[in-house]
């Protein structure tokens, strides 16, 4: 009995050792990948905390000998974006004024569209949904001239409401797709039972479906906020002085050729411009993954 059990014990021990070795190999590889992707952020952060003299004489990846926040102050309220030296502050708030209403409106309209297409069936619903889905893949450059013409006819060209309108229209296909794929996982019998009880369209939507939609609302908000905040093409095409978003201002600061090139200010400005989306993913990243998988069973 003892002789027979010893080979089995040795095999289990070898198997456990192999699993541990593979696990540590996986951790090492993930650590290397994380280091590779975080290195640019590390360089940006350390450079933004250095003086220009230290940047010229020191190493790119070295820690700052003396931490200075002067570059951050300049990037926020003193950097030149052409002839004006107001920093990113006014443009940052422009992006807030654009992103917040655009995200809210496109999310609400996407929820309504997804509810109609998934649960409130009508003739041609699949065709309409297919056309909206096709709109998600139209390149930005294709819609620039028609959109500029439309904004001119509406009298909102070069304004913040005009940029909100552009982002709502272009994001509607994505938000509808997200909510439609989520709502098809909810049994249609729930809608039928509510209609039998006398509930109407908006009653069913507000009282039943919207409270169940928190996971996909988080996904949609994160997706739309990221797309709108990071947008450059629409911002530079449909804005003017005083209504430009932060990405356009960042481009103007970085590409400015007036005076000495201040790399620490450029890095600080880039971090400020990207900080909101970074914080959104850090705070709500796990809910984003959960929401995506919640609507992946059917549809």
XYZ file of C-alpha atoms in Angstrom:
299
model
C 0.000 0.000 0.000
C 2.804 2.417 0.909
C 4.729 1.747 -2.300
C 1.637 2.439 -4.414
C 0.765 5.698 -2.670
C 4.228 7.256 -2.921
C 4.188 7.797 -6.736
C 0.724 9.392 -6.468
C 1.912 11.747 -3.721
C 4.978 12.671 -5.760
C 2.790 13.376 -8.812
C 0.480 15.639 -6.813
C 3.459 17.513 -5.398
C 4.945 18.021 -8.860
C 1.579 19.182 -10.190
C 1.181 21.703 -7.350
C 4.745 22.964 -7.900
C 4.066 23.380 -11.630
C 0.893 25.369 -10.943
C 2.728 27.653 -8.536
C 5.522 28.203 -11.065
C 3.018 29.032 -13.821
C 1.191 31.407 -11.516
C 4.380 33.281 -10.656
C 5.312 33.386 -14.347
C 1.922 34.924 -15.050
C 2.438 37.510 -12.294
C 5.855 38.416 -13.684
C 4.482 38.842 -17.216
C 1.548 40.957 -15.972
C 3.976 43.063 -13.948
C 6.152 43.652 -17.020
C 3.133 44.615 -19.102
C 1.919 46.987 -16.376
C 5.392 48.536 -16.131
C 5.515 48.973 -19.907
C 2.140 50.730 -20.062
C 2.665 52.844 -16.934
C 6.146 54.057 -17.906
C 4.878 56.942 -20.106
C 2.655 58.130 -17.257
C 5.596 57.913 -14.865
C 7.784 59.967 -17.217
C 5.036 62.560 -17.663
C 4.456 62.868 -13.927
C 8.140 63.125 -12.973
C 8.866 65.588 -15.784
C 5.986 67.816 -14.706
C 7.506 68.029 -11.211
C 10.971 69.076 -12.418
C 12.389 72.457 -13.315
C 13.561 73.151 -16.858
C 17.182 73.137 -15.727
C 16.816 69.704 -14.191
C 15.083 68.400 -17.320
C 18.007 69.562 -19.487
C 20.713 68.089 -17.257
C 19.002 65.028 -15.749
C 17.761 61.661 -16.952
C 14.347 61.192 -18.488
C 13.273 58.507 -16.006
C 14.975 59.894 -12.913
C 12.984 61.153 -9.955
C 12.945 64.934 -9.422
C 15.702 66.170 -7.128
C 13.403 68.937 -5.934
C 9.636 68.686 -6.406
C 8.125 71.814 -7.937
C 4.472 72.511 -8.744
C 5.206 75.622 -10.781
C 4.621 73.779 -14.060
C 1.164 72.678 -12.871
C 0.236 76.226 -11.896
C 1.411 77.517 -15.247
C -0.432 74.783 -17.164
C -3.651 75.496 -15.281
C -3.746 79.284 -15.380
C -0.764 80.752 -17.234
C 0.209 78.727 -20.319
C -0.260 80.395 -23.693
C -2.707 78.903 -26.207
C -1.887 81.338 -28.970
C -2.192 85.038 -28.111
C -3.988 84.342 -24.829
C -2.150 83.052 -21.757
C -4.977 81.757 -19.580
C -3.824 78.161 -19.253
C -6.202 75.207 -19.439
C -8.667 76.460 -16.838
C -11.338 78.055 -19.082
C -11.097 75.242 -21.632
C -11.310 72.597 -18.912
C -14.630 74.031 -17.798
C -15.758 74.231 -21.419
C -15.198 70.472 -21.651
C -17.220 69.982 -18.463
C -20.084 72.064 -19.904
C -19.964 69.976 -23.073
C -19.473 66.499 -21.612
C -21.966 66.489 -18.737
C -25.139 67.437 -20.680
C -24.093 65.462 -23.761
C -23.565 62.310 -21.669
C -26.872 62.759 -19.834
C -28.931 63.421 -22.981
C -27.354 60.670 -25.105
C -27.713 58.159 -22.259
C -31.391 58.963 -21.738
C -32.191 58.871 -25.459
C -30.197 55.662 -25.876
C -32.159 54.061 -23.045
C -35.454 55.045 -24.666
C -34.330 53.796 -28.084
C -33.006 50.542 -26.650
C -36.248 49.972 -24.767
C -38.338 50.560 -27.884
C -36.218 48.327 -30.110
C -35.833 45.502 -27.589
C -39.199 45.405 -25.834
C -41.744 47.612 -27.601
C -41.664 45.829 -30.921
C -42.977 47.558 -34.038
C -42.728 46.942 -37.764
C -39.272 47.792 -39.066
C -37.636 47.947 -35.629
C -34.757 45.719 -36.708
C -34.142 47.823 -39.821
C -34.036 51.033 -37.805
C -31.691 49.450 -35.272
C -29.430 48.198 -38.078
C -29.258 51.688 -39.582
C -28.367 53.183 -36.200
C -25.740 50.489 -35.727
C -24.342 51.306 -39.162
C -24.037 54.927 -38.062
C -21.595 53.855 -35.340
C -19.032 52.942 -37.993
C -19.239 56.090 -40.109
C -15.864 57.874 -39.850
C -15.839 61.260 -38.159
C -14.417 62.934 -41.260
C -17.447 61.970 -43.361
C -19.899 63.937 -41.226
C -17.838 67.121 -40.819
C -19.246 69.073 -43.780
C -22.902 67.989 -43.385
C -22.748 68.634 -39.650
C -21.172 72.068 -40.144
C -23.932 72.950 -42.594
C -26.620 71.748 -40.186
C -25.152 73.662 -37.251
C -25.084 76.796 -39.399
C -28.745 76.369 -40.350
C -29.657 75.856 -36.690
C -27.684 78.936 -35.639
C -25.522 77.119 -33.089
C -22.244 76.861 -35.030
C -19.182 77.576 -32.896
C -21.125 77.347 -29.633
C -21.117 74.939 -26.700
C -24.757 73.882 -27.394
C -23.630 73.066 -30.941
C -20.868 70.772 -29.659
C -23.329 69.136 -27.254
C -25.675 68.497 -30.177
C -22.868 66.966 -32.264
C -21.794 64.568 -29.508
C -25.361 63.550 -28.713
C -26.105 62.726 -32.343
C -22.870 60.843 -32.938
C -23.102 58.913 -29.661
C -26.735 57.894 -30.075
C -25.898 54.773 -32.076
C -23.561 53.461 -29.370
C -25.903 54.211 -26.482
C -28.808 52.563 -28.300
C -26.673 49.491 -28.956
C -25.669 49.199 -25.289
C -29.211 49.508 -23.940
C -30.776 47.326 -26.620
C -28.372 44.461 -25.885
C -29.079 44.825 -22.173
C -32.862 45.049 -22.462
C -33.195 41.938 -24.629
C -31.990 39.946 -21.599
C -35.065 41.081 -19.626
C -38.048 38.739 -20.175
C -40.670 40.181 -22.516
C -43.356 38.749 -20.218
C -42.517 41.530 -17.758
C -43.566 44.151 -20.288
C -46.688 42.201 -21.245
C -47.744 41.837 -17.619
C -47.272 45.557 -17.013
C -49.343 46.402 -20.089
C -52.100 44.072 -18.908
C -52.119 45.954 -15.608
C -52.677 49.191 -17.491
C -49.164 50.631 -17.480
C -48.226 52.737 -20.483
C -44.958 53.192 -22.343
C -43.322 55.745 -20.073
C -44.694 54.140 -16.915
C -43.089 50.809 -17.818
C -39.847 52.497 -18.794
C -39.469 54.733 -15.720
C -40.823 52.353 -13.090
C -39.557 48.959 -14.295
C -36.749 49.123 -16.838
C -34.830 52.203 -15.764
C -34.335 50.974 -12.162
C -32.937 47.709 -13.602
C -30.530 49.552 -15.878
C -27.847 50.701 -13.438
C -25.092 48.377 -14.792
C -25.567 49.441 -18.396
C -26.026 53.099 -17.421
C -22.574 52.987 -15.834
C -21.139 51.466 -19.025
C -22.800 54.079 -21.209
C -21.773 57.007 -19.028
C -18.131 55.876 -18.910
C -18.043 55.219 -22.658
C -19.682 58.493 -23.632
C -17.741 60.602 -21.155
C -14.450 59.162 -22.379
C -15.319 59.665 -26.040
C -16.576 63.207 -25.560
C -13.828 64.376 -23.212
C -11.030 62.981 -25.397
C -12.517 64.239 -28.657
C -10.332 66.572 -30.677
C -11.693 66.537 -34.231
C -15.206 67.782 -33.450
C -13.803 70.236 -30.916
C -11.395 71.834 -33.351
C -13.897 71.764 -36.242
C -17.052 73.107 -34.593
C -15.727 75.488 -31.932
C -14.302 78.972 -31.896
C -12.386 81.186 -29.468
C -14.044 80.912 -26.067
C -15.834 77.611 -26.693
C -12.909 75.287 -27.424
C -12.607 72.108 -25.298
C -9.533 71.184 -23.280
C -8.090 68.886 -25.964
C -7.862 71.752 -28.446
C -6.222 73.971 -25.843
C -3.730 71.218 -24.989
C -2.780 70.913 -28.654
C -2.258 74.674 -28.864
C -0.063 74.685 -25.750
C 2.093 71.758 -26.857
C 2.534 73.061 -30.404
C 3.259 76.629 -29.370
C 6.629 77.828 -30.734
C 6.791 81.097 -28.801
C 9.679 81.356 -26.333
C 11.469 78.472 -24.625
C 9.904 75.040 -24.936
C 8.631 74.167 -21.465
C 8.393 70.392 -21.409
C 7.343 70.304 -17.766
C 4.361 72.548 -18.534
C 3.425 70.388 -21.519
C 3.477 67.245 -19.376
C 1.466 68.862 -16.593
C -1.097 70.110 -19.101
C -1.408 66.634 -20.647
C -2.022 65.063 -17.236
C -4.616 67.708 -16.323
C -6.440 67.129 -19.617
C -6.481 63.346 -19.148
C -7.109 63.251 -15.402
C -10.954 63.193 -15.475
C -11.156 60.110 -17.714
C -8.413 58.418 -15.698
C -10.325 59.032 -12.479
C -13.552 57.748 -14.013
C -11.926 54.447 -14.958
C -10.175 54.098 -11.601
C -13.401 54.698 -9.668
C -15.870 52.845 -11.893
C -13.719 50.481 -13.979
C -15.005 47.292 -12.351
C -18.606 48.390 -12.900
C -17.777 48.988 -16.561
C -16.717 45.337 -16.995
C -19.752 44.074 -15.076
C -22.095 46.163 -17.177
C -20.585 44.944 -20.447
C -20.950 41.291 -19.456
C -24.481 41.850 -18.121
C -25.845 42.318 -21.648
C -23.830 39.576 -23.339
C -26.151 36.626 -22.778
C -28.622 37.344 -25.557
C -28.803 39.558 -28.625
